Short mmCIF file of N, CA and C in Angstrom, two decimals:
data_model
loop_
_atom_site.label_atom_id
_atom_site.label_comp_id
_atom_site.label_asym_id
_atom_site.label_seq_id
_atom_site.Cartn_x
_atom_site.Cartn_y
_atom_site.Cartn_z
N UNK A 1 67.36 77.23 129.46
CA UNK A 1 66.92 77.71 128.08
C UNK A 1 65.64 78.47 128.45
N UNK A 2 65.61 79.51 127.99
CA UNK A 2 64.20 80.45 127.97
C UNK A 2 63.20 79.92 127.20
N UNK A 3 62.10 79.64 127.63
CA UNK A 3 61.01 79.09 126.89
C UNK A 3 60.06 80.39 126.58
N UNK A 4 60.03 80.83 125.33
CA UNK A 4 59.35 81.87 124.91
C UNK A 4 58.14 81.48 123.82
N UNK A 5 57.08 82.44 124.09
CA UNK A 5 55.98 81.98 122.97
C UNK A 5 56.08 82.94 121.79
N UNK A 6 57.29 83.39 121.84
CA UNK A 6 57.50 84.58 120.27
C UNK A 6 58.16 83.91 119.65
N UNK A 7 57.89 84.51 118.37
CA UNK A 7 58.51 83.72 116.95
C UNK A 7 59.82 83.73 117.19
N UNK A 8 60.62 82.65 116.42
CA UNK A 8 62.16 82.90 116.31
C UNK A 8 62.62 84.29 116.14
N UNK A 9 63.55 84.36 116.50
CA UNK A 9 64.63 85.86 116.27
C UNK A 9 64.91 85.95 117.51
N UNK A 10 65.50 87.42 117.61
CA UNK A 10 65.92 87.94 118.49
C UNK A 10 64.53 88.53 119.83
N UNK A 11 64.91 88.60 121.18
CA UNK A 11 63.85 88.56 122.29
C UNK A 11 64.09 90.48 121.88
N UNK A 12 62.78 90.93 122.31
CA UNK A 12 62.69 92.41 122.33
C UNK A 12 63.82 92.69 123.38
N UNK A 13 64.49 94.04 123.23
CA UNK A 13 65.20 94.56 124.29
C UNK A 13 64.29 95.71 125.05
N UNK A 14 62.99 95.45 125.11
CA UNK A 14 62.28 96.24 126.42
C UNK A 14 61.33 95.30 126.88
N UNK A 15 61.54 95.21 128.17
CA UNK A 15 60.67 94.21 129.09
C UNK A 15 59.68 94.60 129.88
N UNK A 16 58.44 94.38 129.73
CA UNK A 16 57.12 94.77 130.21
C UNK A 16 56.63 93.71 131.27
N UNK A 17 57.18 93.94 132.59
CA UNK A 17 56.96 92.79 133.39
C UNK A 17 55.52 93.27 134.28
N UNK A 18 54.90 92.21 134.67
CA UNK A 18 53.69 92.31 135.31
C UNK A 18 52.44 92.67 134.36
N UNK A 19 52.73 92.26 132.88
CA UNK A 19 51.74 92.77 131.90
C UNK A 19 50.24 92.31 132.23
N UNK A 20 50.06 91.26 132.86
CA UNK A 20 48.81 90.59 132.93
C UNK A 20 48.11 90.51 131.58
N UNK A 21 47.04 90.76 131.31
CA UNK A 21 46.58 90.85 129.78
C UNK A 21 46.72 91.91 128.97
N UNK A 22 47.47 92.80 129.39
CA UNK A 22 47.86 93.77 128.68
C UNK A 22 49.08 93.99 127.58
N UNK A 23 49.37 93.15 126.97
CA UNK A 23 50.52 92.97 126.17
C UNK A 23 50.66 93.88 125.37
N UNK A 24 52.06 94.49 125.07
CA UNK A 24 52.42 95.52 124.41
C UNK A 24 53.07 95.18 123.08
N UNK A 25 53.14 95.35 121.92
CA UNK A 25 53.99 95.07 120.90
C UNK A 25 55.29 95.71 120.74
N UNK A 26 56.27 94.58 120.60
CA UNK A 26 57.84 95.29 120.57
C UNK A 26 58.32 95.18 121.88
N UNK A 27 57.58 94.75 122.94
CA UNK A 27 57.90 94.44 124.18
C UNK A 27 58.02 92.96 124.66
N UNK A 28 58.98 92.59 125.27
CA UNK A 28 58.81 91.32 126.01
C UNK A 28 57.67 91.51 127.27
N UNK A 29 56.61 90.53 127.01
CA UNK A 29 55.57 90.51 128.06
C UNK A 29 55.74 89.63 128.79
N UNK A 30 55.67 89.84 129.91
CA UNK A 30 55.95 88.74 131.12
C UNK A 30 55.16 88.95 132.42
N UNK A 31 54.64 87.92 132.94
CA UNK A 31 54.01 87.53 133.98
C UNK A 31 53.44 86.07 134.15
N UNK A 32 52.96 85.78 135.45
CA UNK A 32 52.60 84.43 135.60
C UNK A 32 52.30 83.36 134.54
N UNK A 33 50.93 84.03 133.86
CA UNK A 33 50.22 83.01 132.82
C UNK A 33 50.16 83.69 131.48
N UNK A 34 50.34 82.74 130.64
CA UNK A 34 49.80 83.34 128.99
C UNK A 34 50.50 84.49 128.57
N UNK A 35 51.69 84.79 128.80
CA UNK A 35 52.45 85.74 128.41
C UNK A 35 53.73 85.33 127.26
N UNK A 36 54.55 86.19 126.97
CA UNK A 36 55.41 85.90 125.99
C UNK A 36 56.44 84.82 126.59
N UNK A 37 56.75 85.23 128.19
CA UNK A 37 57.49 84.64 128.85
C UNK A 37 56.99 84.50 130.28
N UNK A 38 56.35 83.22 130.60
CA UNK A 38 55.65 83.21 132.12
C UNK A 38 56.82 83.05 133.30
N UNK A 39 56.49 84.02 134.39
CA UNK A 39 57.54 84.45 135.08
C UNK A 39 56.83 84.66 136.34
N UNK A 40 57.31 83.95 137.49
CA UNK A 40 56.55 84.51 138.95
C UNK A 40 57.74 85.75 139.52
N UNK A 41 57.06 86.81 139.29
CA UNK A 41 57.94 88.08 139.85
C UNK A 41 58.19 87.84 141.26
N UNK A 42 57.60 87.35 142.32
CA UNK A 42 57.63 87.11 143.39
C UNK A 42 58.94 86.17 143.80
N UNK A 43 59.29 85.51 142.72
CA UNK A 43 60.63 84.60 143.04
C UNK A 43 61.87 84.74 143.46
N UNK A 44 61.96 85.96 142.97
CA UNK A 44 63.27 86.77 142.85
C UNK A 44 64.24 86.35 142.08
N UNK A 45 63.71 85.63 141.06
CA UNK A 45 64.85 85.33 139.87
C UNK A 45 64.02 85.63 138.46
N UNK A 46 64.92 85.91 137.81
CA UNK A 46 64.24 86.37 136.38
C UNK A 46 65.28 85.30 135.32
N UNK A 47 64.35 84.88 134.21
CA UNK A 47 65.40 83.77 133.38
C UNK A 47 65.88 84.33 132.26
N UNK A 48 66.57 85.65 132.49
CA UNK A 48 66.89 86.35 131.38
C UNK A 48 68.26 86.57 131.83
N UNK A 49 69.29 86.63 130.40
CA UNK A 49 70.53 87.10 130.56
C UNK A 49 70.89 88.29 131.23
N UNK A 50 72.30 88.28 131.95
CA UNK A 50 72.68 89.94 132.38
C UNK A 50 72.66 90.79 131.31
N UNK A 51 72.69 92.00 131.55
CA UNK A 51 72.76 93.18 130.56
C UNK A 51 71.85 92.70 129.33
N UNK A 52 70.66 92.19 129.21
CA UNK A 52 69.82 91.93 128.14
C UNK A 52 69.18 93.06 127.81
N UNK A 53 68.40 94.16 128.60
CA UNK A 53 67.41 94.76 128.48
C UNK A 53 67.79 96.48 128.32
N UNK A 54 67.15 97.15 127.40
CA UNK A 54 67.21 98.69 127.50
C UNK A 54 66.80 99.48 128.52
N UNK A 55 65.23 98.68 128.59
CA UNK A 55 64.46 99.12 129.49
C UNK A 55 63.51 98.40 129.91
N UNK A 56 63.14 98.59 131.02
CA UNK A 56 61.96 97.70 131.76
C UNK A 56 61.07 98.36 132.46
N UNK A 57 59.65 98.10 132.14
CA UNK A 57 58.55 98.87 132.84
C UNK A 57 57.40 98.12 133.30
N UNK A 58 56.64 98.61 134.30
CA UNK A 58 55.49 97.98 134.89
C UNK A 58 54.75 98.96 135.34
N UNK A 59 53.33 98.48 135.35
CA UNK A 59 52.16 99.55 135.88
C UNK A 59 51.76 98.75 136.92
N UNK A 60 51.18 99.11 137.94
CA UNK A 60 50.56 98.72 138.93
C UNK A 60 50.58 97.32 139.14
N UNK A 61 52.06 97.20 139.67
CA UNK A 61 52.42 95.49 139.95
C UNK A 61 53.07 95.76 141.22
N UNK A 62 54.09 96.61 141.45
CA UNK A 62 54.85 96.39 142.36
C UNK A 62 54.22 96.30 143.90
N UNK A 63 52.99 96.98 143.93
CA UNK A 63 52.39 96.94 145.18
C UNK A 63 51.93 95.62 145.40
N UNK A 64 51.85 94.75 144.53
CA UNK A 64 51.48 93.23 145.08
C UNK A 64 52.41 92.64 145.58
N UNK A 65 53.53 92.95 145.85
CA UNK A 65 54.82 92.11 145.99
C UNK A 65 55.30 92.80 147.47
N UNK A 66 55.48 91.99 148.48
CA UNK A 66 56.10 92.10 149.79
C UNK A 66 57.57 92.95 149.64
N UNK A 67 57.49 94.08 150.24
CA UNK A 67 58.79 94.93 150.06
C UNK A 67 60.18 94.06 150.03
N UNK A 68 60.39 93.49 151.35
CA UNK A 68 61.58 92.78 151.61
C UNK A 68 61.85 91.31 150.76
N UNK A 69 60.64 90.69 150.95
CA UNK A 69 60.66 89.18 150.52
C UNK A 69 60.62 89.01 149.08
N UNK A 70 60.17 90.01 148.31
CA UNK A 70 59.56 89.89 146.69
C UNK A 70 60.14 90.99 146.03
N UNK A 71 59.85 92.29 146.33
CA UNK A 71 60.18 93.30 145.91
C UNK A 71 61.49 93.69 145.40
N UNK A 72 62.34 93.82 146.45
CA UNK A 72 63.91 93.96 146.76
C UNK A 72 64.42 92.84 145.57
N UNK A 73 64.25 91.33 146.09
CA UNK A 73 64.99 90.85 145.00
C UNK A 73 64.42 91.18 143.75
N UNK A 74 63.67 91.15 143.28
CA UNK A 74 62.87 91.46 142.15
C UNK A 74 63.67 92.80 141.16
N UNK A 75 63.83 93.92 142.16
CA UNK A 75 64.50 95.02 141.60
C UNK A 75 66.09 94.74 141.58
N UNK A 76 66.87 93.78 142.53
CA UNK A 76 67.91 93.37 142.35
C UNK A 76 68.09 92.64 140.94
N UNK A 77 67.46 91.92 140.52
CA UNK A 77 67.31 90.83 139.35
C UNK A 77 67.10 91.91 138.12
N UNK A 78 66.16 92.90 138.25
CA UNK A 78 65.95 93.87 137.21
C UNK A 78 67.37 94.79 136.87
N UNK A 79 67.90 94.96 137.78
CA UNK A 79 69.46 95.65 138.01
C UNK A 79 70.23 94.94 137.01
N UNK A 80 70.28 93.40 137.35
CA UNK A 80 71.04 92.37 136.51
C UNK A 80 70.88 92.27 135.26
N UNK A 81 69.47 92.25 134.84
CA UNK A 81 69.56 92.02 133.36
C UNK A 81 69.18 93.46 132.75
N UNK A 82 69.04 94.48 133.43
CA UNK A 82 69.29 95.92 132.42
C UNK A 82 70.51 95.86 132.00
N UNK A 83 71.17 96.48 130.96
CA UNK A 83 72.19 97.00 130.48
C UNK A 83 72.40 98.09 131.52
N UNK A 84 73.75 98.53 131.28
CA UNK A 84 74.22 99.87 131.71
C UNK A 84 73.52 101.00 131.09
N UNK A 85 73.35 101.78 131.90
CA UNK A 85 72.18 103.09 131.79
C UNK A 85 70.67 102.64 131.41
N UNK A 86 70.62 101.54 131.50
CA UNK A 86 69.27 100.98 131.40
C UNK A 86 68.01 101.51 132.10
N UNK A 87 67.05 101.68 131.99
CA UNK A 87 65.78 102.46 132.49
C UNK A 87 64.77 101.64 132.82
N UNK A 88 64.49 101.83 134.21
CA UNK A 88 63.37 101.09 134.82
C UNK A 88 62.53 102.30 135.05
N UNK A 89 61.03 102.13 134.62
CA UNK A 89 59.94 102.75 135.01
C UNK A 89 58.86 102.06 135.59
N UNK A 90 58.55 102.70 136.59
CA UNK A 90 57.43 102.02 137.58
C UNK A 90 56.52 102.82 137.81
N UNK A 91 55.01 102.27 137.81
CA UNK A 91 54.06 103.04 138.13
C UNK A 91 53.29 102.23 139.31
N UNK A 92 52.66 102.77 140.16
CA UNK A 92 51.89 102.25 141.34
C UNK A 92 50.81 103.14 141.91
N UNK A 93 49.91 102.72 142.66
CA UNK A 93 48.96 103.74 143.62
C UNK A 93 50.01 104.64 144.30
N UNK A 94 49.69 105.85 144.33
CA UNK A 94 50.38 106.78 145.21
C UNK A 94 49.61 107.30 146.65
N UNK A 95 50.52 106.82 147.72
CA UNK A 95 49.83 107.00 149.11
C UNK A 95 49.23 108.81 148.98
N UNK A 96 50.38 109.74 148.54
CA UNK A 96 50.35 111.05 148.89
C UNK A 96 48.93 111.54 147.96
N UNK A 97 48.89 111.19 146.60
CA UNK A 97 47.39 111.46 145.99
C UNK A 97 46.35 111.07 146.33
N UNK A 98 46.57 110.06 146.70
CA UNK A 98 45.36 109.38 147.45
C UNK A 98 44.78 110.08 148.82
N UNK A 99 45.80 110.03 149.80
CA UNK A 99 45.41 111.05 150.90
C UNK A 99 45.22 112.11 150.73
N UNK A 100 45.81 113.11 149.99
CA UNK A 100 45.35 114.35 149.43
C UNK A 100 43.88 114.55 148.97
N UNK A 101 43.60 113.39 148.02
CA UNK A 101 42.08 113.33 147.79
C UNK A 101 41.13 113.03 148.47
N UNK A 102 41.51 112.13 149.81
CA UNK A 102 40.82 111.88 150.66
C UNK A 102 40.40 113.32 151.77
N UNK A 103 41.62 113.87 151.90
CA UNK A 103 41.34 115.19 152.86
C UNK A 103 40.60 116.30 151.95
N UNK A 104 40.51 116.28 150.73
CA UNK A 104 40.22 117.18 150.13
C UNK A 104 38.61 117.10 149.47
N UNK A 105 38.27 115.59 149.06
CA UNK A 105 37.15 115.53 148.75
C UNK A 105 36.75 114.12 149.05
N UNK A 106 37.25 113.45 150.13
CA UNK A 106 36.88 112.16 150.41
C UNK A 106 36.92 111.27 149.31
N UNK A 107 37.78 111.44 148.38
CA UNK A 107 38.19 110.45 147.23
C UNK A 107 37.13 110.63 146.41
N UNK A 108 36.06 111.56 146.59
CA UNK A 108 35.22 111.65 145.38
C UNK A 108 35.64 111.74 143.97
N UNK A 109 36.66 112.63 143.69
CA UNK A 109 37.34 113.07 142.44
C UNK A 109 37.87 111.53 142.00
N UNK A 110 38.77 110.77 142.74
CA UNK A 110 39.22 109.33 142.39
C UNK A 110 38.04 108.82 142.21
N UNK A 111 36.97 108.59 142.44
CA UNK A 111 35.93 107.58 142.24
C UNK A 111 35.74 108.05 140.88
N UNK A 112 35.43 109.32 140.49
CA UNK A 112 34.74 109.98 139.21
C UNK A 112 35.83 109.34 138.05
N UNK A 113 37.19 109.70 138.43
CA UNK A 113 38.08 109.37 137.44
C UNK A 113 37.96 107.88 137.21
N UNK A 114 37.96 106.95 137.96
CA UNK A 114 38.00 105.61 138.02
C UNK A 114 36.76 104.94 136.97
N UNK A 115 35.53 105.69 137.34
CA UNK A 115 34.29 105.50 136.96
C UNK A 115 34.34 105.99 135.20
N UNK A 116 35.11 106.73 135.05
CA UNK A 116 35.55 107.20 133.62
C UNK A 116 36.19 106.19 132.80
N UNK A 117 37.14 105.59 133.33
CA UNK A 117 37.94 104.34 132.76
C UNK A 117 37.42 103.07 133.02
N UNK A 118 36.55 102.74 134.25
CA UNK A 118 35.83 101.66 134.14
C UNK A 118 34.38 101.93 134.41
N UNK A 119 33.59 102.24 133.45
CA UNK A 119 32.23 102.73 133.69
C UNK A 119 31.41 101.55 134.97
N UNK A 120 31.80 100.62 134.91
CA UNK A 120 31.24 99.87 136.00
C UNK A 120 31.51 99.71 137.28
N UNK A 121 32.40 100.38 137.61
CA UNK A 121 33.02 100.64 138.82
C UNK A 121 32.10 101.02 139.75
N UNK A 122 31.86 100.48 141.11
CA UNK A 122 30.83 100.76 141.94
C UNK A 122 31.56 100.89 143.19
N UNK A 123 30.91 101.67 144.21
CA UNK A 123 31.35 101.34 145.55
C UNK A 123 30.19 100.70 146.30
N UNK A 124 29.27 100.08 145.51
CA UNK A 124 28.10 99.12 145.92
C UNK A 124 27.42 100.19 147.12
N UNK A 125 26.74 101.56 146.91
CA UNK A 125 25.92 102.20 147.77
C UNK A 125 26.91 102.91 148.84
N UNK A 126 28.13 102.60 149.02
CA UNK A 126 28.84 102.85 150.36
C UNK A 126 29.39 104.62 149.67
N UNK A 127 29.91 105.40 150.82
CA UNK A 127 30.36 106.85 150.54
C UNK A 127 31.66 106.81 149.98
N UNK A 128 32.12 107.83 149.38
CA UNK A 128 33.22 108.03 148.43
C UNK A 128 34.41 107.38 149.22
N UNK A 129 34.38 107.64 150.63
CA UNK A 129 35.43 107.29 151.48
C UNK A 129 35.89 105.88 151.11
N UNK A 130 35.34 105.00 150.66
CA UNK A 130 35.31 103.57 150.36
C UNK A 130 36.42 103.18 149.62
N UNK A 131 36.47 104.38 148.80
CA UNK A 131 37.60 104.22 147.58
C UNK A 131 38.96 103.85 148.41
N UNK A 132 39.16 104.42 149.39
CA UNK A 132 40.62 104.18 150.30
C UNK A 132 40.84 102.63 150.56
N UNK A 133 39.71 102.14 151.03
CA UNK A 133 39.82 100.68 151.12
C UNK A 133 40.10 99.87 150.00
N UNK A 134 39.37 100.19 148.88
CA UNK A 134 39.65 99.40 147.58
C UNK A 134 40.96 99.86 147.08
N UNK A 135 41.66 100.96 147.17
CA UNK A 135 42.83 100.89 146.60
C UNK A 135 43.78 100.50 147.37
N UNK A 136 43.90 100.41 148.92
CA UNK A 136 44.77 100.28 149.79
C UNK A 136 44.96 98.51 149.98
N UNK A 137 43.49 97.79 149.90
CA UNK A 137 43.64 96.53 149.90
C UNK A 137 43.32 95.75 148.95
N UNK A 138 42.46 96.15 147.64
CA UNK A 138 42.23 95.35 146.60
C UNK A 138 42.29 93.88 146.90
N UNK A 139 40.96 94.00 147.54
CA UNK A 139 40.39 92.32 148.19
C UNK A 139 41.83 91.57 148.47
N UNK A 140 42.59 92.27 149.22
CA UNK A 140 43.58 91.43 149.89
C UNK A 140 44.90 91.01 148.78
N UNK A 141 44.79 91.76 147.73
CA UNK A 141 46.00 91.36 146.62
C UNK A 141 47.16 92.43 146.86
N UNK A 142 46.95 93.70 147.47
CA UNK A 142 47.95 94.63 147.82
C UNK A 142 48.57 94.55 148.91
N UNK A 143 50.10 94.70 148.86
CA UNK A 143 50.85 94.14 150.28
C UNK A 143 51.13 95.75 150.67
N UNK A 144 51.37 96.68 150.04
CA UNK A 144 51.89 97.97 150.23
C UNK A 144 51.59 98.83 149.41
N UNK A 145 51.84 100.15 149.58
CA UNK A 145 51.27 101.49 148.75
C UNK A 145 52.76 102.22 149.05
N UNK A 146 53.13 103.09 147.91
CA UNK A 146 54.31 103.72 148.01
C UNK A 146 54.07 105.35 147.53
N UNK A 147 54.73 106.21 148.59
CA UNK A 147 54.88 107.70 148.07
C UNK A 147 56.49 107.50 147.24
N UNK A 148 56.68 108.77 146.96
CA UNK A 148 57.83 108.78 146.11
C UNK A 148 59.11 108.33 147.02
N UNK A 149 58.85 109.03 148.32
CA UNK A 149 60.26 108.82 149.15
C UNK A 149 60.56 107.43 149.47
N UNK A 150 59.34 106.55 149.79
CA UNK A 150 59.43 105.13 150.26
C UNK A 150 60.10 104.52 149.04
N UNK A 151 59.52 104.61 147.56
CA UNK A 151 60.07 103.82 146.65
C UNK A 151 61.53 104.37 146.06
N UNK A 152 61.78 105.61 146.42
CA UNK A 152 63.10 105.91 146.16
C UNK A 152 64.00 105.32 146.77
N UNK A 153 63.69 105.09 148.04
CA UNK A 153 64.71 104.74 149.18
C UNK A 153 64.92 102.97 148.82
N UNK A 154 63.69 102.32 148.59
CA UNK A 154 64.05 100.94 147.97
C UNK A 154 64.78 100.77 146.57
N UNK A 155 64.52 101.79 145.71
CA UNK A 155 65.48 101.69 144.50
C UNK A 155 66.80 101.86 144.76
N UNK A 156 67.09 102.69 145.64
CA UNK A 156 68.54 103.21 145.67
C UNK A 156 69.30 101.87 146.55
N UNK A 157 68.13 101.32 147.37
CA UNK A 157 68.70 100.13 148.29
C UNK A 157 69.35 99.19 147.13
N UNK A 158 68.60 99.19 146.17
CA UNK A 158 68.97 97.96 145.15
C UNK A 158 69.97 98.34 143.93
N UNK A 159 70.55 99.65 144.11
CA UNK A 159 71.58 100.10 143.12
C UNK A 159 71.09 101.01 142.27
N UNK A 160 69.97 101.54 142.26
CA UNK A 160 69.39 102.31 141.07
C UNK A 160 69.79 103.91 141.44
N UNK A 161 69.96 104.76 140.43
CA UNK A 161 70.01 106.09 140.61
C UNK A 161 69.27 106.86 139.69
N UNK A 162 69.66 108.11 139.73
CA UNK A 162 68.93 109.04 138.74
C UNK A 162 67.27 108.86 139.03
N UNK A 163 66.94 109.05 140.14
CA UNK A 163 65.46 108.44 140.48
C UNK A 163 64.42 109.77 140.54
N UNK A 164 63.65 109.75 139.77
CA UNK A 164 63.05 111.05 139.73
C UNK A 164 61.39 110.46 139.41
N UNK A 165 60.46 111.30 140.03
CA UNK A 165 59.23 111.49 139.92
C UNK A 165 58.90 111.95 138.54
N UNK A 166 57.98 111.12 137.79
CA UNK A 166 57.68 111.77 136.38
C UNK A 166 55.97 111.68 136.34
N UNK A 167 55.35 111.93 135.35
CA UNK A 167 54.12 111.54 134.91
C UNK A 167 53.67 110.57 133.64
N UNK A 168 52.81 110.33 133.69
CA UNK A 168 52.36 109.00 132.46
C UNK A 168 52.87 109.75 131.14
N UNK A 169 52.51 111.22 130.90
CA UNK A 169 52.88 111.65 129.60
C UNK A 169 54.30 111.66 129.33
N UNK A 170 55.23 111.65 130.43
CA UNK A 170 56.87 111.36 130.05
C UNK A 170 57.04 109.94 129.74
N UNK A 171 56.47 108.87 130.41
CA UNK A 171 56.56 107.73 130.02
C UNK A 171 56.17 107.40 128.46
N UNK A 172 54.90 108.03 128.20
CA UNK A 172 54.27 107.72 126.82
C UNK A 172 55.07 108.65 125.70
N UNK A 173 55.56 109.64 126.09
CA UNK A 173 56.81 110.35 125.16
C UNK A 173 58.00 109.76 125.12
N UNK A 174 58.18 108.73 126.16
CA UNK A 174 59.53 107.91 125.89
C UNK A 174 59.39 106.56 125.26
N UNK A 175 58.40 106.02 125.39
CA UNK A 175 57.77 105.20 124.85
C UNK A 175 56.62 104.95 123.87
N UNK A 176 56.79 105.56 122.38
CA UNK A 176 55.81 105.99 121.63
C UNK A 176 55.11 104.69 121.41
N UNK A 177 53.91 104.55 121.64
CA UNK A 177 53.00 103.42 121.13
C UNK A 177 52.52 102.61 122.51
N UNK A 178 53.16 103.21 123.47
CA UNK A 178 52.87 102.37 124.94
C UNK A 178 51.23 103.02 125.08
N UNK A 179 50.62 101.88 125.33
CA UNK A 179 49.14 102.19 125.99
C UNK A 179 48.95 103.19 126.98
N UNK A 180 48.13 104.27 126.98
CA UNK A 180 48.13 105.03 128.07
C UNK A 180 47.18 104.24 129.06
N UNK A 181 47.12 104.76 130.27
CA UNK A 181 46.25 104.54 131.45
C UNK A 181 45.32 105.46 131.84
N UNK A 182 45.95 106.53 131.74
CA UNK A 182 44.97 107.99 132.07
C UNK A 182 44.52 108.17 133.48
N UNK A 183 45.65 107.65 134.54
CA UNK A 183 45.54 107.79 135.90
C UNK A 183 46.43 108.13 136.64
N UNK A 184 46.78 109.61 135.99
CA UNK A 184 47.94 110.10 137.00
C UNK A 184 47.12 110.59 138.28
N UNK A 185 46.01 110.94 138.21
CA UNK A 185 45.29 111.65 139.55
C UNK A 185 45.70 110.37 140.84
N UNK A 186 46.06 109.48 140.56
CA UNK A 186 46.22 108.41 141.84
C UNK A 186 47.41 107.53 141.80
N UNK A 187 48.15 107.58 140.55
CA UNK A 187 49.37 106.93 140.05
C UNK A 187 50.60 107.75 140.71
N UNK A 188 51.74 106.80 141.14
CA UNK A 188 53.05 107.50 141.11
C UNK A 188 53.81 106.97 140.12
N UNK A 189 54.24 107.70 139.29
CA UNK A 189 55.19 107.15 138.08
C UNK A 189 56.81 107.56 138.43
N UNK A 190 57.62 106.78 138.50
CA UNK A 190 58.92 106.97 138.90
C UNK A 190 59.92 106.04 137.77
N UNK A 191 60.91 107.17 137.27
CA UNK A 191 62.08 106.43 136.27
C UNK A 191 63.15 106.37 136.95
N UNK A 192 64.06 105.12 137.05
CA UNK A 192 65.30 105.37 137.61
C UNK A 192 66.23 104.69 136.50
N UNK A 193 67.24 104.62 136.83
CA UNK A 193 68.45 104.22 135.86
C UNK A 193 69.53 103.47 136.44
N UNK A 194 69.98 102.25 135.96
CA UNK A 194 70.77 101.24 136.40
C UNK A 194 72.21 101.99 135.85
N UNK A 195 73.09 102.03 137.05
CA UNK A 195 74.76 102.84 136.49
C UNK A 195 75.47 101.72 136.83
#
């Protein structure tokens, strides 16, 4: 039996997994603690029925999972719980954008953009190239980073198709009311379909 903190009635048909404290109305928000449904995304099991969701979405979550041991089993489960033609939307740090920024500006542009979103963000007196360490390691929380080719290969391996690189605007147009992150300068946005 699925334990949910939602009021009685049918569950939402859109799954927001790895939501953290960023819960979105109209979505089933899940993460480790204090969500609509608490789930360990690295366990390889989701407590939902097969063919239950029209869409599943996560932002800046998959880089926290080991590819073979955690991410691939999660994607397999997402394929199970998505309906036929269900959409999977993923966002994560983009190796290519970050490396391009390093080559062009030693990540100074990425630091400036982050400080717009989080004014308290600081490199603590270090040069802007320190941003590479922050994004790649995030205090030991990041397990891997992706470019489109790598993420596409993982998704194809777990049965997804029609995989395309998009931007945050495409996500926001598709899901009206989903809150913006305004982080296209560093983020890879990908849409895939369960067939």
